[in-house]
mmCIF file of C-alpha atoms in Angstrom:
data_model
loop_
_atom_site.group_PDB
_atom_site.id
_atom_site.type_symbol
_atom_site.label_atom_id
_atom_site.label_comp_id
_atom_site.label_asym_id
_atom_site.label_seq_id
_atom_site.Cartn_x
_atom_site.Cartn_y
_atom_site.Cartn_z
ATOM 1 C CA MET A 191 -106.844 1.278 -25.364
ATOM 2 C CA SER A 192 -107.389 4.562 -27.164
ATOM 3 C CA ALA A 193 -105.920 5.717 -30.436
ATOM 4 C CA GLU A 194 -103.924 8.390 -28.605
ATOM 5 C CA ASP A 195 -102.196 5.761 -26.422
ATOM 6 C CA THR A 196 -101.357 3.693 -29.482
ATOM 7 C CA ALA A 197 -99.984 6.748 -31.291
ATOM 8 C CA GLY A 198 -97.954 7.747 -28.210
ATOM 9 C CA ARG A 199 -96.401 4.283 -27.936
ATOM 10 C CA ALA A 200 -95.549 4.309 -31.640
ATOM 11 C CA GLU A 201 -93.831 7.679 -31.213
ATOM 12 C CA ASP A 202 -91.872 6.343 -28.211
ATOM 13 C CA ARG A 203 -90.721 3.324 -30.250
ATOM 14 C CA ALA A 204 -89.748 5.572 -33.155
ATOM 15 C CA GLY A 205 -87.819 7.853 -30.794
ATOM 16 C CA ALA A 206 -86.010 4.885 -29.267
ATOM 17 C CA GLU A 207 -85.123 3.565 -32.728
ATOM 18 C CA ASP A 208 -83.839 7.007 -33.752
ATOM 19 C CA SER A 209 -81.655 7.269 -30.642
ATOM 20 C CA ALA A 210 -80.330 3.726 -31.244
ATOM 21 C CA ARG A 211 -79.498 4.681 -34.844
ATOM 22 C CA ALA A 212 -77.764 7.842 -33.604
ATOM 23 C CA GLU A 213 -75.679 5.818 -31.101
ATOM 24 C CA ASP A 214 -74.738 3.314 -33.820
ATOM 25 C CA ALA A 215 -73.737 6.171 -36.112
ATOM 26 C CA ALA A 216 -71.631 7.725 -33.336
ATOM 27 C CA ARG A 217 -69.900 4.379 -32.700
ATOM 28 C CA ALA A 218 -69.228 3.947 -36.413
ATOM 29 C CA GLN A 219 -67.820 7.465 -36.589
ATOM 30 C CA ASP A 220 -65.563 6.787 -33.566
ATOM 31 C CA ALA A 221 -64.365 3.549 -35.171
ATOM 32 C CA ALA A 222 -63.718 5.344 -38.454
ATOM 33 C CA GLY A 223 -61.859 8.066 -36.563
ATOM 34 C CA ALA A 224 -59.693 5.444 -34.865
ATOM 35 C CA GLU A 225 -58.899 3.868 -38.231
ATOM 36 C CA GLU A 226 -57.971 7.238 -39.696
ATOM 37 C CA ILE A 227 -55.075 7.615 -37.267
ATOM 38 C CA GLU A 228 -51.932 7.085 -39.238
ATOM 39 C CA VAL A 229 -48.345 6.895 -38.110
ATOM 40 C CA ARG A 230 -46.235 9.288 -40.126
ATOM 41 C CA ASP A 231 -42.996 8.622 -38.286
ATOM 42 C CA PRO A 232 -40.435 6.007 -39.383
ATOM 43 C CA VAL A 233 -41.289 2.529 -38.157
ATOM 44 C CA SER A 234 -39.130 -0.174 -36.606
ATOM 45 C CA ALA A 235 -40.017 -1.626 -33.208
ATOM 46 C CA PRO A 236 -42.833 -4.191 -33.486
ATOM 47 C CA ASP A 237 -45.756 -4.106 -31.089
ATOM 48 C CA ALA A 238 -47.394 -7.120 -29.438
ATOM 49 C CA ASP A 239 -48.928 -8.227 -32.755
ATOM 50 C CA GLY A 240 -45.619 -7.982 -34.629
ATOM 51 C CA VAL A 241 -46.638 -4.886 -36.595
ATOM 52 C CA PRO A 242 -43.832 -2.301 -36.874
ATOM 53 C CA ARG A 243 -44.463 0.870 -34.884
ATOM 54 C CA ARG A 244 -42.968 4.310 -34.594
ATOM 55 C CA THR A 245 -39.346 4.926 -33.575
ATOM 56 C CA THR A 246 -39.897 8.349 -32.084
ATOM 57 C CA ARG A 247 -39.474 8.702 -28.342
ATOM 58 C CA ARG A 248 -42.447 11.055 -28.072
ATOM 59 C CA PHE A 249 -45.561 9.603 -26.516
ATOM 60 C CA PRO A 250 -48.284 8.712 -29.004
ATOM 61 C CA LEU A 251 -51.515 10.653 -29.036
ATOM 62 C CA PHE A 252 -53.526 7.515 -28.239
ATOM 63 C CA THR A 253 -52.228 4.769 -25.933
ATOM 64 C CA ARG A 254 -53.202 1.336 -27.213
ATOM 65 C CA ASP A 255 -51.537 -1.023 -24.730
ATOM 66 C CA THR A 256 -49.304 -1.241 -21.684
ATOM 67 C CA ALA A 257 -45.748 -2.495 -21.941
ATOM 68 C CA ARG A 258 -44.619 -5.363 -19.744
ATOM 69 C CA PRO A 259 -41.805 -4.577 -17.331
ATOM 70 C CA GLU A 260 -38.336 -5.551 -18.485
ATOM 71 C CA GLY A 261 -37.886 -9.224 -17.616
ATOM 72 C CA GLY A 262 -41.630 -9.663 -17.187
ATOM 73 C CA GLY A 263 -41.856 -12.662 -19.512
ATOM 74 C CA ARG A 264 -42.405 -16.173 -18.279
ATOM 75 C CA ALA A 265 -39.502 -17.709 -16.383
ATOM 76 C CA ALA A 266 -40.190 -21.050 -18.103
ATOM 77 C CA GLY A 267 -41.744 -21.998 -21.436
ATOM 78 C CA GLY A 268 -45.468 -21.831 -22.105
ATOM 79 C CA ASP A 269 -45.728 -25.622 -22.143
ATOM 80 C CA ALA A 270 -44.599 -25.847 -18.503
ATOM 81 C CA PRO A 271 -47.257 -25.927 -15.759
ATOM 82 C CA ALA A 272 -48.217 -22.611 -14.145
ATOM 83 C CA PRO A 273 -46.076 -22.945 -10.980
ATOM 84 C CA ALA A 274 -42.981 -23.741 -13.029
ATOM 85 C CA ARG A 275 -43.508 -20.646 -15.180
ATOM 86 C CA GLN A 276 -43.480 -18.366 -12.126
ATOM 87 C CA TRP A 277 -40.874 -20.102 -9.970
ATOM 88 C CA PRO A 278 -38.887 -16.943 -9.006
ATOM 89 C CA VAL A 279 -41.834 -15.179 -7.374
ATOM 90 C CA LEU A 280 -43.039 -18.449 -5.824
ATOM 91 C CA LEU A 281 -39.586 -19.004 -4.325
ATOM 92 C CA VAL A 282 -39.537 -15.534 -2.766
ATOM 93 C CA LEU A 283 -43.123 -15.806 -1.492
ATOM 94 C CA GLY A 284 -42.450 -19.288 -0.134
ATOM 95 C CA LEU A 285 -39.413 -18.062 1.804
ATOM 96 C CA VAL A 286 -41.398 -15.113 3.165
ATOM 97 C CA GLY A 287 -44.124 -17.559 4.235
ATOM 98 C CA VAL A 288 -41.563 -19.757 6.010
ATOM 99 C CA GLY A 289 -40.163 -16.658 7.730
ATOM 100 C CA LEU A 290 -43.628 -15.614 8.889
ATOM 101 C CA LEU A 291 -44.277 -19.135 10.181
ATOM 102 C CA ILE A 292 -40.996 -19.129 12.102
ATOM 103 C CA THR A 293 -41.857 -15.706 13.522
ATOM 104 C CA ALA A 294 -45.300 -16.989 14.551
ATOM 105 C CA LEU A 295 -43.593 -19.871 16.369
ATOM 106 C CA ASP A 296 -41.919 -17.258 18.603
ATOM 107 C CA VAL A 297 -38.467 -17.273 17.022
ATOM 108 C CA PHE A 298 -38.631 -13.614 16.033
ATOM 109 C CA ARG A 299 -35.030 -12.927 15.029
ATOM 110 C CA VAL A 300 -34.626 -16.004 12.808
ATOM 111 C CA GLY A 301 -38.014 -15.471 11.152
ATOM 112 C CA THR A 302 -37.316 -11.858 10.249
ATOM 113 C CA LEU A 303 -33.846 -12.797 8.995
ATOM 114 C CA VAL A 304 -35.466 -15.348 6.668
ATOM 115 C CA ILE A 305 -37.937 -12.686 5.434
ATOM 116 C CA GLY A 306 -35.129 -10.197 4.779
ATOM 117 C CA GLY A 307 -33.065 -12.909 3.095
ATOM 118 C CA ALA A 308 -36.029 -13.765 0.854
ATOM 119 C CA LEU A 309 -36.233 -10.154 -0.340
ATOM 120 C CA LEU A 310 -32.483 -10.073 -0.917
ATOM 121 C CA ALA A 311 -32.811 -13.327 -2.898
ATOM 122 C CA GLY A 312 -35.530 -11.643 -4.968
ATOM 123 C CA ALA A 313 -33.132 -8.780 -5.733
ATOM 124 C CA VAL A 314 -30.427 -11.244 -6.793
ATOM 125 C CA LEU A 315 -32.860 -13.214 -8.979
ATOM 126 C CA ARG A 316 -34.052 -9.984 -10.614
ATOM 127 C CA TRP A 317 -30.434 -9.016 -11.286
ATOM 128 C CA LEU A 318 -29.241 -12.349 -12.696
ATOM 129 C CA LEU A 319 -32.193 -13.795 -14.624
ATOM 130 C CA PRO A 320 -33.418 -12.341 -17.918
ATOM 131 C CA SER A 321 -37.026 -13.491 -17.313
ATOM 132 C CA VAL A 322 -38.393 -13.614 -13.786
ATOM 133 C CA GLY A 323 -42.140 -13.667 -14.428
ATOM 134 C CA MET A 324 -44.256 -11.770 -11.924
ATOM 135 C CA LEU A 325 -41.197 -10.878 -9.839
ATOM 136 C CA ALA A 326 -40.692 -8.096 -12.410
ATOM 137 C CA VAL A 327 -42.859 -5.172 -11.358
ATOM 138 C CA ARG A 328 -41.066 -2.077 -12.620
ATOM 139 C CA SER A 329 -37.750 -1.596 -14.378
ATOM 140 C CA ARG A 330 -34.885 -3.896 -13.456
ATOM 141 C CA PHE A 331 -33.075 -1.152 -11.524
ATOM 142 C CA THR A 332 -36.173 -0.155 -9.542
ATOM 143 C CA ASP A 333 -36.985 -3.767 -8.652
ATOM 144 C CA ILE A 334 -33.418 -4.534 -7.556
ATOM 145 C CA ALA A 335 -33.211 -1.339 -5.506
ATOM 146 C CA THR A 336 -36.608 -1.928 -3.853
ATOM 147 C CA TYR A 337 -36.084 -5.593 -3.019
ATOM 148 C CA GLY A 338 -32.497 -4.968 -1.931
ATOM 149 C CA VAL A 339 -33.166 -1.965 0.307
ATOM 150 C CA LEU A 340 -36.217 -3.520 1.975
ATOM 151 C CA GLY A 341 -34.399 -6.823 2.493
ATOM 152 C CA LEU A 342 -31.311 -5.103 3.922
ATOM 153 C CA VAL A 343 -33.385 -2.932 6.278
ATOM 154 C CA ILE A 344 -35.318 -5.960 7.565
ATOM 155 C CA VAL A 345 -32.069 -7.906 8.134
ATOM 156 C CA LEU A 346 -30.431 -4.986 9.944
ATOM 157 C CA LEU A 347 -33.486 -4.397 12.129
ATOM 158 C CA ALA A 348 -33.613 -8.106 12.969
ATOM 159 C CA LEU A 349 -29.961 -8.007 14.004
ATOM 160 C CA MET A 350 -30.544 -4.918 16.187
ATOM 161 C CA ALA A 351 -33.731 -6.228 17.847
ATOM 162 C CA GLN A 352 -33.797 -6.307 21.639
ATOM 163 C CA PRO A 353 -33.037 -8.161 23.887
ATOM 164 C CA ASP A 354 -29.411 -9.074 23.206
ATOM 165 C CA PRO A 355 -28.893 -7.430 19.830
ATOM 166 C CA LEU A 356 -26.336 -9.082 17.561
ATOM 167 C CA LEU A 357 -25.556 -5.741 15.918
ATOM 168 C CA LYS A 358 -24.889 -2.783 18.190
ATOM 169 C CA VAL A 359 -24.936 0.711 16.712
ATOM 170 C CA PRO A 360 -23.006 3.052 19.061
ATOM 171 C CA PHE A 361 -24.847 6.288 18.225
ATOM 172 C CA LEU A 362 -28.287 4.704 18.471
ATOM 173 C CA LYS A 363 -28.383 4.844 22.285
ATOM 174 C CA ASP A 364 -27.387 8.521 22.266
ATOM 175 C CA ALA A 365 -30.021 9.336 19.647
ATOM 176 C CA LEU A 366 -32.625 7.598 21.757
ATOM 177 C CA HIS A 367 -31.692 9.657 24.836
ATOM 178 C CA PHE A 368 -32.212 12.876 22.848
ATOM 179 C CA THR A 369 -35.665 11.841 21.626
ATOM 180 C CA VAL A 370 -37.212 10.310 24.752
ATOM 181 C CA ASP A 371 -37.716 12.343 27.946
ATOM 182 C CA SER A 372 -37.470 10.579 31.292
#
């Protein structure tokens, strides 16, 4: 090994150490910059750690966390086992699973009615219960509207399914004649 190789390796190590020091300095500067951010607005609402935060409705410059949806807390206490804490969503998913099983057993209308009823039950649970666990996805209104509309549409389509529909819509046959050519 020549002296030039040894000197070159030493320079490479020194360069790597310098770049590591520069990265550490940049990280320290970023951390110091994050600590320098101060809230000048009045404070009131506590964050997840219980520290009071700003009361302004303007969005902060830096987002630090994501808020849970309204009603997104556990449906049972933290000492309860996991299934008990999420019973509303498990109830809805269980009913949907039963409806899919019934549909797979060739009882189409009853299976889809159970699926639509499960979504309607989810809308009712979201409306009545203050904490519904993972059944809360968006705001209460959005969840109720989504579960309710989808459940109602599935129930109505199940009632209108052929053959022998239980719900007959008079204008539907005329609309079909206008859209399909013979």
